[in-house]
Amino acid sequence: RAISARATVNAAMINYCYGSRENLLYAVFQQLLRDAQTQQPELVTLLTADLPPKEKIILLHFHMMRLMIANFHYARAVTQFILLNRPLDSDLEVLPFVMAHFGGRRTEAECRRIAFELTSLHGLAVLKHAELKQSCGIDLSDDAALERYVRSSVNRFLEEEEPYV
């Protein structure tokens, strides 16, 4: 209602266009991501640089989690929606890097699962970042701690384990 009042449009029109409050917040968060890429062109440069795919995955997740924690009032509402409603075949920006990392040693389906699990874990970590700090002593709002966390989880997911069947 506050959004419709500020936008001077009928709340029913917003609901018609977006389907739900969560869809609207997701659209807002996607715009935040686009704005972050514009304001941080070095991220786009890093992702296109001649770096190993694993490093690109780490950079992507580090910057994504940092953005989500910095904008937690949006991220909290959106992340739960993404975790529960995102189709498994969409919004996995990291998938090409996972596939490149494995270089054909894993099927696309296996790489999709790994990308989904890694992205979901990091989304959940953002949702629970205050509890992670309190219970585990991991302060994800600290860049050095966030990088260690991301690097550790990416390393675990990208090990040469037996494929899940």
Short mmCIF file of C-alpha atoms in Angstrom, two decimals:
data_model
loop_
_atom_site.label_atom_id
_atom_site.label_comp_id
_atom_site.label_asym_id
_atom_site.label_seq_id
_atom_site.Cartn_x
_atom_site.Cartn_y
_atom_site.Cartn_z
CA ARG A 1 0.00 0.00 0.00
CA ALA A 2 2.84 2.36 0.83
CA ILE A 3 4.45 1.63 -2.53
CA SER A 4 1.21 2.18 -4.43
CA ALA A 5 0.60 5.44 -2.55
CA ARG A 6 4.09 6.72 -3.29
CA ALA A 7 3.85 5.64 -6.94
CA THR A 8 0.35 7.17 -7.11
CA VAL A 9 -1.13 4.03 -8.61
CA ASN A 10 -3.81 1.68 -7.43
CA ALA A 11 -2.55 -1.20 -5.23
CA ALA A 12 -4.58 -3.61 -7.36
CA MET A 13 -2.61 -2.48 -10.43
CA ILE A 14 0.70 -3.29 -8.72
CA ASN A 15 -0.65 -6.68 -7.70
CA TYR A 16 -1.89 -7.26 -11.25
CA CYS A 17 1.50 -6.34 -12.76
CA TYR A 18 3.69 -8.22 -10.29
CA GLY A 19 1.38 -10.90 -8.88
CA SER A 20 2.61 -10.52 -5.32
CA ARG A 21 4.54 -8.30 -2.97
CA GLU A 22 7.46 -10.73 -3.19
CA ASN A 23 7.53 -10.52 -7.00
CA LEU A 24 7.64 -6.74 -6.73
CA LEU A 25 10.47 -6.89 -4.19
CA TYR A 26 12.31 -9.36 -6.42
CA ALA A 27 12.03 -6.88 -9.32
CA VAL A 28 13.39 -4.16 -7.02
CA PHE A 29 16.29 -6.41 -6.01
CA GLN A 30 17.07 -7.22 -9.64
CA GLN A 31 17.24 -3.47 -10.28
CA LEU A 32 19.62 -3.14 -7.32
CA LEU A 33 21.84 -5.77 -8.94
CA ARG A 34 21.83 -3.88 -12.23
CA ASP A 35 22.63 -0.64 -10.38
CA ALA A 36 25.46 -2.36 -8.51
CA GLN A 37 26.96 -3.53 -11.80
CA THR A 38 26.77 0.02 -13.11
CA GLN A 39 28.28 1.48 -9.94
CA GLN A 40 30.90 -1.27 -9.65
CA PRO A 41 32.13 -1.85 -13.20
CA GLU A 42 35.16 -3.65 -11.77
CA LEU A 43 32.88 -6.59 -10.94
CA VAL A 44 31.90 -6.99 -14.59
CA THR A 45 35.58 -6.60 -15.52
CA LEU A 46 36.59 -9.29 -13.03
CA LEU A 47 33.95 -11.70 -14.30
CA THR A 48 35.20 -11.30 -17.87
CA ALA A 49 38.89 -11.34 -16.90
CA ASP A 50 41.19 -14.26 -17.58
CA LEU A 51 40.66 -15.86 -14.18
CA PRO A 52 39.97 -19.49 -13.30
CA PRO A 53 36.22 -20.24 -13.20
CA LYS A 54 36.42 -21.03 -9.47
CA GLU A 55 37.75 -17.52 -8.76
CA LYS A 56 34.91 -16.02 -10.79
CA ILE A 57 32.40 -18.03 -8.73
CA ILE A 58 33.99 -16.77 -5.52
CA LEU A 59 33.95 -13.17 -6.75
CA LEU A 60 30.35 -13.39 -7.93
CA HIS A 61 29.10 -14.87 -4.66
CA PHE A 62 31.22 -12.54 -2.52
CA HIS A 63 29.86 -9.43 -4.25
CA MET A 64 26.31 -10.77 -4.34
CA MET A 65 26.31 -11.62 -0.63
CA ARG A 66 27.89 -8.28 0.25
CA LEU A 67 25.17 -6.47 -1.71
CA MET A 68 22.44 -8.54 -0.06
CA ILE A 69 23.76 -7.90 3.45
CA ALA A 70 24.16 -4.17 2.73
CA ASN A 71 20.54 -4.08 1.52
CA PHE A 72 19.21 -6.59 4.00
CA HIS A 73 15.80 -4.90 4.32
CA TYR A 74 15.18 -5.87 0.66
CA ALA A 75 17.20 -9.08 0.71
CA ARG A 76 15.35 -10.54 3.68
CA ALA A 77 12.02 -10.29 1.89
CA VAL A 78 13.35 -11.37 -1.48
CA THR A 79 15.73 -14.17 -0.53
CA GLN A 80 13.08 -16.36 1.04
CA PHE A 81 10.94 -15.86 -2.05
CA ILE A 82 13.87 -16.78 -4.32
CA LEU A 83 14.77 -19.86 -2.29
CA LEU A 84 11.24 -21.20 -2.34
CA ASN A 85 9.91 -20.04 -5.71
CA ARG A 86 12.81 -19.67 -8.15
CA PRO A 87 12.62 -22.24 -10.94
CA LEU A 88 15.71 -24.46 -10.88
CA ASP A 89 16.50 -23.57 -14.49
CA SER A 90 16.67 -19.80 -14.02
CA ASP A 91 18.71 -17.15 -12.23
CA LEU A 92 21.79 -19.33 -11.87
CA GLU A 93 24.34 -16.77 -13.10
CA VAL A 94 27.08 -18.96 -11.68
CA LEU A 95 26.17 -22.03 -13.79
CA PRO A 96 28.47 -21.25 -16.75
CA PHE A 97 31.40 -20.87 -14.36
CA VAL A 98 30.59 -24.16 -12.60
CA MET A 99 30.43 -25.90 -15.97
CA ALA A 100 33.71 -24.31 -17.04
CA HIS A 101 35.34 -25.37 -13.76
CA PHE A 102 34.44 -29.02 -14.32
CA GLY A 103 35.26 -28.85 -18.03
CA GLY A 104 33.01 -31.74 -19.05
CA ARG A 105 33.83 -33.95 -16.04
CA ARG A 106 30.27 -33.34 -14.81
CA THR A 107 27.02 -33.29 -16.75
CA GLU A 108 25.06 -30.09 -17.13
CA ALA A 109 22.47 -31.49 -14.70
CA GLU A 110 25.17 -32.13 -12.09
CA CYS A 111 26.58 -28.62 -12.58
CA ARG A 112 23.07 -27.15 -12.32
CA ARG A 113 22.59 -28.98 -8.99
CA ILE A 114 25.92 -27.69 -7.66
CA ALA A 115 25.11 -24.12 -8.76
CA PHE A 116 21.65 -24.37 -7.18
CA GLU A 117 23.01 -25.76 -3.91
CA LEU A 118 25.80 -23.20 -3.67
CA THR A 119 23.48 -20.29 -4.47
CA SER A 120 20.86 -21.56 -2.02
CA LEU A 121 23.41 -22.04 0.76
CA HIS A 122 24.68 -18.50 0.33
CA GLY A 123 21.15 -17.10 0.24
CA LEU A 124 20.36 -18.90 3.47
CA ALA A 125 23.61 -17.64 5.01
CA VAL A 126 22.54 -14.08 4.22
CA LEU A 127 19.16 -14.68 5.84
CA LYS A 128 20.84 -16.09 8.94
CA HIS A 129 23.93 -13.84 8.97
CA ALA A 130 23.13 -12.37 12.40
CA GLU A 131 22.76 -15.87 13.87
CA LEU A 132 25.95 -17.05 12.14
CA LYS A 133 27.79 -14.22 13.85
CA GLN A 134 26.27 -14.97 17.24
CA SER A 135 26.45 -18.77 17.14
CA CYS A 136 29.50 -19.45 14.99
CA GLY A 137 31.53 -16.26 15.25
CA ILE A 138 31.35 -15.67 11.47
CA ASP A 139 30.68 -12.00 10.77
CA LEU A 140 29.57 -11.92 7.13
CA SER A 141 29.35 -8.12 7.27
CA ASP A 142 33.16 -8.09 7.52
CA ASP A 143 34.65 -8.38 4.02
CA ALA A 144 37.57 -10.60 5.09
CA ALA A 145 35.26 -12.99 6.97
CA LEU A 146 32.80 -13.01 4.08
CA GLU A 147 35.54 -13.85 1.60
CA ARG A 148 36.81 -16.71 3.81
CA TYR A 149 33.26 -18.05 4.14
CA VAL A 150 32.57 -17.89 0.40
CA ARG A 151 35.95 -19.35 -0.52
CA SER A 152 35.47 -22.23 1.93
CA SER A 153 31.99 -23.14 0.72
CA VAL A 154 32.93 -22.85 -2.96
CA ASN A 155 35.94 -25.10 -2.38
CA ARG A 156 33.70 -27.72 -0.74
CA PHE A 157 31.17 -27.69 -3.58
CA LEU A 158 33.75 -27.78 -6.35
CA GLU A 159 35.80 -30.69 -5.02
CA GLU A 160 36.11 -33.67 -7.30
CA GLU A 161 33.52 -35.73 -5.47
CA GLU A 162 31.58 -38.62 -6.83
CA PRO A 163 28.50 -37.33 -8.69
CA TYR A 164 25.18 -37.42 -6.89
CA VAL A 165 22.95 -40.06 -8.44
#
